[in-house]
Amino acid sequence: MSGESGHVRADLDVIKEMGTGLGKVKKAFEGLDKLGGKYSDDFGNGDLAEKFEDFADNWEISREKLTGEIEVLAGIAKTAAKAYEDIDHQLAEAIRSASDSKSAKKGK
């Protein structure tokens, strides 16, 4: 967004792409395998395996929170793009109507 003499411009394509991209990130996070219990035997050391399980549990909790936050941000981006588009269409229609009114008055 940039402002010129008090006007705000938003790049709708970038906002839409952000919403779509965040949706893809969310899907990727949801598709990740759970780490817990998968590699315990590979560590060979009980303490190391236990630490990894703690990490895996914490990662799962954090990933779920992050996935929820990404979903919210994707929704905000998509809603913002739609709102900007609607406003743009309404403004264009108002300008057309005003122009048509002026043309009709001149024609009388």
mmCIF file with all atom_site columns, C-alpha atoms in Angstrom:
data_model
loop_
_atom_site.group_PDB
_atom_site.id
_atom_site.type_symbol
_atom_site.label_atom_id
_atom_site.label_alt_id
_atom_site.label_comp_id
_atom_site.label_asym_id
_atom_site.label_entity_id
_atom_site.label_seq_id
_atom_site.pdbx_PDB_ins_code
_atom_site.Cartn_x
_atom_site.Cartn_y
_atom_site.Cartn_z
_atom_site.occupancy
_atom_site.B_iso_or_equiv
_atom_site.pdbx_formal_charge
_atom_site.auth_seq_id
_atom_site.auth_comp_id
_atom_site.auth_asym_id
_atom_site.auth_atom_id
_atom_site.pdbx_PDB_model_num
ATOM 1   C CA . MET A 1 1   ? 0.000   0.000   0.000   1.00 0.00 ? 1   MET A CA 1
ATOM 2   C CA . SER A 1 2   ? 1.168   3.460   -0.744  1.00 0.00 ? 2   SER A CA 1
ATOM 3   C CA . GLY A 1 3   ? -0.409  6.834   -0.401  1.00 0.00 ? 3   GLY A CA 1
ATOM 4   C CA . GLU A 1 4   ? -0.453  9.655   -2.890  1.00 0.00 ? 4   GLU A CA 1
ATOM 5   C CA . SER A 1 5   ? -1.929  12.886  -1.608  1.00 0.00 ? 5   SER A CA 1
ATOM 6   C CA . GLY A 1 6   ? -3.909  11.055  1.069   1.00 0.00 ? 6   GLY A CA 1
ATOM 7   C CA . HIS A 1 7   ? -5.110  8.215   -1.152  1.00 0.00 ? 7   HIS A CA 1
ATOM 8   C CA . VAL A 1 8   ? -4.468  4.598   -0.260  1.00 0.00 ? 8   VAL A CA 1
ATOM 9   C CA . ARG A 1 9   ? -3.620  2.013   -2.899  1.00 0.00 ? 9   ARG A CA 1
ATOM 10  C CA . ALA A 1 10  ? -3.655  -1.703  -2.243  1.00 0.00 ? 10  ALA A CA 1
ATOM 11  C CA . ASP A 1 11  ? -2.234  -4.318  -4.599  1.00 0.00 ? 11  ASP A CA 1
ATOM 12  C CA . LEU A 1 12  ? -5.180  -6.719  -4.698  1.00 0.00 ? 12  LEU A CA 1
ATOM 13  C CA . ASP A 1 13  ? -3.227  -9.403  -6.540  1.00 0.00 ? 13  ASP A CA 1
ATOM 14  C CA . VAL A 1 14  ? -0.605  -9.468  -3.790  1.00 0.00 ? 14  VAL A CA 1
ATOM 15  C CA . ILE A 1 15  ? -3.276  -9.630  -1.080  1.00 0.00 ? 15  ILE A CA 1
ATOM 16  C CA . LYS A 1 16  ? -5.089  -12.467 -2.894  1.00 0.00 ? 16  LYS A CA 1
ATOM 17  C CA . GLU A 1 17  ? -1.829  -14.359 -3.431  1.00 0.00 ? 17  GLU A CA 1
ATOM 18  C CA . MET A 1 18  ? -1.001  -13.961 0.248   1.00 0.00 ? 18  MET A CA 1
ATOM 19  C CA . GLY A 1 19  ? -4.342  -15.512 1.218   1.00 0.00 ? 19  GLY A CA 1
ATOM 20  C CA . THR A 1 20  ? -3.825  -18.386 -1.201  1.00 0.00 ? 20  THR A CA 1
ATOM 21  C CA . GLY A 1 21  ? -0.205  -18.911 -0.161  1.00 0.00 ? 21  GLY A CA 1
ATOM 22  C CA . LEU A 1 22  ? -1.079  -18.968 3.526   1.00 0.00 ? 22  LEU A CA 1
ATOM 23  C CA . GLY A 1 23  ? -3.782  -21.527 2.778   1.00 0.00 ? 23  GLY A CA 1
ATOM 24  C CA . LYS A 1 24  ? -1.143  -23.728 1.132   1.00 0.00 ? 24  LYS A CA 1
ATOM 25  C CA . VAL A 1 25  ? 1.185   -23.352 4.126   1.00 0.00 ? 25  VAL A CA 1
ATOM 26  C CA . LYS A 1 26  ? -1.657  -24.395 6.427   1.00 0.00 ? 26  LYS A CA 1
ATOM 27  C CA . LYS A 1 27  ? -2.318  -27.510 4.333   1.00 0.00 ? 27  LYS A CA 1
ATOM 28  C CA . ALA A 1 28  ? 1.384   -28.369 4.389   1.00 0.00 ? 28  ALA A CA 1
ATOM 29  C CA . PHE A 1 29  ? 1.488   -28.055 8.180   1.00 0.00 ? 29  PHE A CA 1
ATOM 30  C CA . GLU A 1 30  ? -1.590  -30.233 8.520   1.00 0.00 ? 30  GLU A CA 1
ATOM 31  C CA . GLY A 1 31  ? -0.005  -32.869 6.277   1.00 0.00 ? 31  GLY A CA 1
ATOM 32  C CA . LEU A 1 32  ? 3.167   -33.230 8.333   1.00 0.00 ? 32  LEU A CA 1
ATOM 33  C CA . ASP A 1 33  ? 3.592   -36.556 10.069  1.00 0.00 ? 33  ASP A CA 1
ATOM 34  C CA . LYS A 1 34  ? 3.664   -36.681 13.820  1.00 0.00 ? 34  LYS A CA 1
ATOM 35  C CA . LEU A 1 35  ? 7.194   -37.144 15.081  1.00 0.00 ? 35  LEU A CA 1
ATOM 36  C CA . GLY A 1 36  ? 6.366   -38.731 18.423  1.00 0.00 ? 36  GLY A CA 1
ATOM 37  C CA . GLY A 1 37  ? 7.015   -42.457 18.735  1.00 0.00 ? 37  GLY A CA 1
ATOM 38  C CA . LYS A 1 38  ? 8.504   -42.786 15.253  1.00 0.00 ? 38  LYS A CA 1
ATOM 39  C CA . TYR A 1 39  ? 12.201  -42.555 15.996  1.00 0.00 ? 39  TYR A CA 1
ATOM 40  C CA . SER A 1 40  ? 12.530  -43.666 19.625  1.00 0.00 ? 40  SER A CA 1
ATOM 41  C CA . ASP A 1 41  ? 14.356  -46.876 18.742  1.00 0.00 ? 41  ASP A CA 1
ATOM 42  C CA . ASP A 1 42  ? 16.770  -45.025 16.445  1.00 0.00 ? 42  ASP A CA 1
ATOM 43  C CA . PHE A 1 43  ? 18.301  -42.984 19.253  1.00 0.00 ? 43  PHE A CA 1
ATOM 44  C CA . GLY A 1 44  ? 19.656  -45.952 21.177  1.00 0.00 ? 44  GLY A CA 1
ATOM 45  C CA . ASN A 1 45  ? 19.846  -43.871 24.338  1.00 0.00 ? 45  ASN A CA 1
ATOM 46  C CA . GLY A 1 46  ? 16.765  -43.692 26.588  1.00 0.00 ? 46  GLY A CA 1
ATOM 47  C CA . ASP A 1 47  ? 17.460  -40.119 27.710  1.00 0.00 ? 47  ASP A CA 1
ATOM 48  C CA . LEU A 1 48  ? 17.964  -38.891 24.176  1.00 0.00 ? 48  LEU A CA 1
ATOM 49  C CA . ALA A 1 49  ? 14.797  -40.655 23.001  1.00 0.00 ? 49  ALA A CA 1
ATOM 50  C CA . GLU A 1 50  ? 12.893  -39.080 25.908  1.00 0.00 ? 50  GLU A CA 1
ATOM 51  C CA . LYS A 1 51  ? 14.179  -35.593 25.015  1.00 0.00 ? 51  LYS A CA 1
ATOM 52  C CA . PHE A 1 52  ? 13.140  -36.148 21.431  1.00 0.00 ? 52  PHE A CA 1
ATOM 53  C CA . GLU A 1 53  ? 9.654   -37.195 22.545  1.00 0.00 ? 53  GLU A CA 1
ATOM 54  C CA . ASP A 1 54  ? 9.402   -33.976 24.582  1.00 0.00 ? 54  ASP A CA 1
ATOM 55  C CA . PHE A 1 55  ? 10.458  -31.997 21.523  1.00 0.00 ? 55  PHE A CA 1
ATOM 56  C CA . ALA A 1 56  ? 7.944   -33.870 19.332  1.00 0.00 ? 56  ALA A CA 1
ATOM 57  C CA . ASP A 1 57  ? 5.120   -33.171 21.790  1.00 0.00 ? 57  ASP A CA 1
ATOM 58  C CA . ASN A 1 58  ? 6.004   -29.481 22.005  1.00 0.00 ? 58  ASN A CA 1
ATOM 59  C CA . TRP A 1 59  ? 6.329   -29.248 18.226  1.00 0.00 ? 59  TRP A CA 1
ATOM 60  C CA . GLU A 1 60  ? 2.874   -30.800 17.781  1.00 0.00 ? 60  GLU A CA 1
ATOM 61  C CA . ILE A 1 61  ? 1.293   -28.272 20.143  1.00 0.00 ? 61  ILE A CA 1
ATOM 62  C CA . SER A 1 62  ? 3.150   -25.353 18.523  1.00 0.00 ? 62  SER A CA 1
ATOM 63  C CA . ARG A 1 63  ? 2.323   -26.570 15.027  1.00 0.00 ? 63  ARG A CA 1
ATOM 64  C CA . GLU A 1 64  ? -1.380  -26.757 15.875  1.00 0.00 ? 64  GLU A CA 1
ATOM 65  C CA . LYS A 1 65  ? -1.319  -23.193 17.245  1.00 0.00 ? 65  LYS A CA 1
ATOM 66  C CA . LEU A 1 66  ? 0.625   -21.934 14.233  1.00 0.00 ? 66  LEU A CA 1
ATOM 67  C CA . THR A 1 67  ? -1.755  -23.704 11.835  1.00 0.00 ? 67  THR A CA 1
ATOM 68  C CA . GLY A 1 68  ? -4.701  -21.963 13.491  1.00 0.00 ? 68  GLY A CA 1
ATOM 69  C CA . GLU A 1 69  ? -2.994  -18.579 13.274  1.00 0.00 ? 69  GLU A CA 1
ATOM 70  C CA . ILE A 1 70  ? -2.108  -19.143 9.609   1.00 0.00 ? 70  ILE A CA 1
ATOM 71  C CA . GLU A 1 71  ? -5.731  -20.021 8.891   1.00 0.00 ? 71  GLU A CA 1
ATOM 72  C CA . VAL A 1 72  ? -6.886  -16.766 10.504  1.00 0.00 ? 72  VAL A CA 1
ATOM 73  C CA . LEU A 1 73  ? -4.342  -14.709 8.542   1.00 0.00 ? 73  LEU A CA 1
ATOM 74  C CA . ALA A 1 74  ? -5.344  -16.384 5.272   1.00 0.00 ? 74  ALA A CA 1
ATOM 75  C CA . GLY A 1 75  ? -8.982  -15.549 5.995   1.00 0.00 ? 75  GLY A CA 1
ATOM 76  C CA . ILE A 1 76  ? -8.117  -11.935 6.787   1.00 0.00 ? 76  ILE A CA 1
ATOM 77  C CA . ALA A 1 77  ? -6.160  -11.566 3.531   1.00 0.00 ? 77  ALA A CA 1
ATOM 78  C CA . LYS A 1 78  ? -8.976  -13.070 1.453   1.00 0.00 ? 78  LYS A CA 1
ATOM 79  C CA . THR A 1 79  ? -11.609 -10.937 3.188   1.00 0.00 ? 79  THR A CA 1
ATOM 80  C CA . ALA A 1 80  ? -9.510  -7.795  2.755   1.00 0.00 ? 80  ALA A CA 1
ATOM 81  C CA . ALA A 1 81  ? -9.026  -8.447  -0.967  1.00 0.00 ? 81  ALA A CA 1
ATOM 82  C CA . LYS A 1 82  ? -12.759 -8.997  -1.416  1.00 0.00 ? 82  LYS A CA 1
ATOM 83  C CA . ALA A 1 83  ? -13.579 -5.821  0.532   1.00 0.00 ? 83  ALA A CA 1
ATOM 84  C CA . TYR A 1 84  ? -11.118 -3.754  -1.521  1.00 0.00 ? 84  TYR A CA 1
ATOM 85  C CA . GLU A 1 85  ? -12.557 -5.164  -4.752  1.00 0.00 ? 85  GLU A CA 1
ATOM 86  C CA . ASP A 1 86  ? -16.109 -4.389  -3.635  1.00 0.00 ? 86  ASP A CA 1
ATOM 87  C CA . ILE A 1 87  ? -15.161 -0.824  -2.711  1.00 0.00 ? 87  ILE A CA 1
ATOM 88  C CA . ASP A 1 88  ? -13.360 -0.389  -6.029  1.00 0.00 ? 88  ASP A CA 1
ATOM 89  C CA . HIS A 1 89  ? -16.426 -1.591  -7.964  1.00 0.00 ? 89  HIS A CA 1
ATOM 90  C CA . GLN A 1 90  ? -18.738 0.651   -5.931  1.00 0.00 ? 90  GLN A CA 1
ATOM 91  C CA . LEU A 1 91  ? -16.528 3.681   -6.548  1.00 0.00 ? 91  LEU A CA 1
ATOM 92  C CA . ALA A 1 92  ? -16.330 2.929   -10.262 1.00 0.00 ? 92  ALA A CA 1
ATOM 93  C CA . GLU A 1 93  ? -20.117 2.602   -10.429 1.00 0.00 ? 93  GLU A CA 1
ATOM 94  C CA . ALA A 1 94  ? -20.574 5.894   -8.553  1.00 0.00 ? 94  ALA A CA 1
ATOM 95  C CA . ILE A 1 95  ? -18.211 7.658   -10.977 1.00 0.00 ? 95  ILE A CA 1
ATOM 96  C CA . ARG A 1 96  ? -20.065 6.169   -13.969 1.00 0.00 ? 96  ARG A CA 1
ATOM 97  C CA . SER A 1 97  ? -23.416 7.226   -12.534 1.00 0.00 ? 97  SER A CA 1
ATOM 98  C CA . ALA A 1 98  ? -22.167 10.743  -11.847 1.00 0.00 ? 98  ALA A CA 1
ATOM 99  C CA . SER A 1 99  ? -20.744 10.953  -15.368 1.00 0.00 ? 99  SER A CA 1
ATOM 100 C CA . ASP A 1 100 ? -23.995 9.689   -16.882 1.00 0.00 ? 100 ASP A CA 1
ATOM 101 C CA . SER A 1 101 ? -25.964 12.265  -14.878 1.00 0.00 ? 101 SER A CA 1
ATOM 102 C CA . LYS A 1 102 ? -23.730 15.079  -16.126 1.00 0.00 ? 102 LYS A CA 1
ATOM 103 C CA . SER A 1 103 ? -24.068 13.845  -19.715 1.00 0.00 ? 103 SER A CA 1
ATOM 104 C CA . ALA A 1 104 ? -27.856 13.658  -19.409 1.00 0.00 ? 104 ALA A CA 1
ATOM 105 C CA . LYS A 1 105 ? -28.052 17.201  -18.003 1.00 0.00 ? 105 LYS A CA 1
ATOM 106 C CA . LYS A 1 106 ? -25.888 18.573  -20.840 1.00 0.00 ? 106 LYS A CA 1
ATOM 107 C CA . GLY A 1 107 ? -28.101 16.857  -23.399 1.00 0.00 ? 107 GLY A CA 1
ATOM 108 C CA . LYS A 1 108 ? -31.242 18.688  -22.212 1.00 0.00 ? 108 LYS A CA 1
#
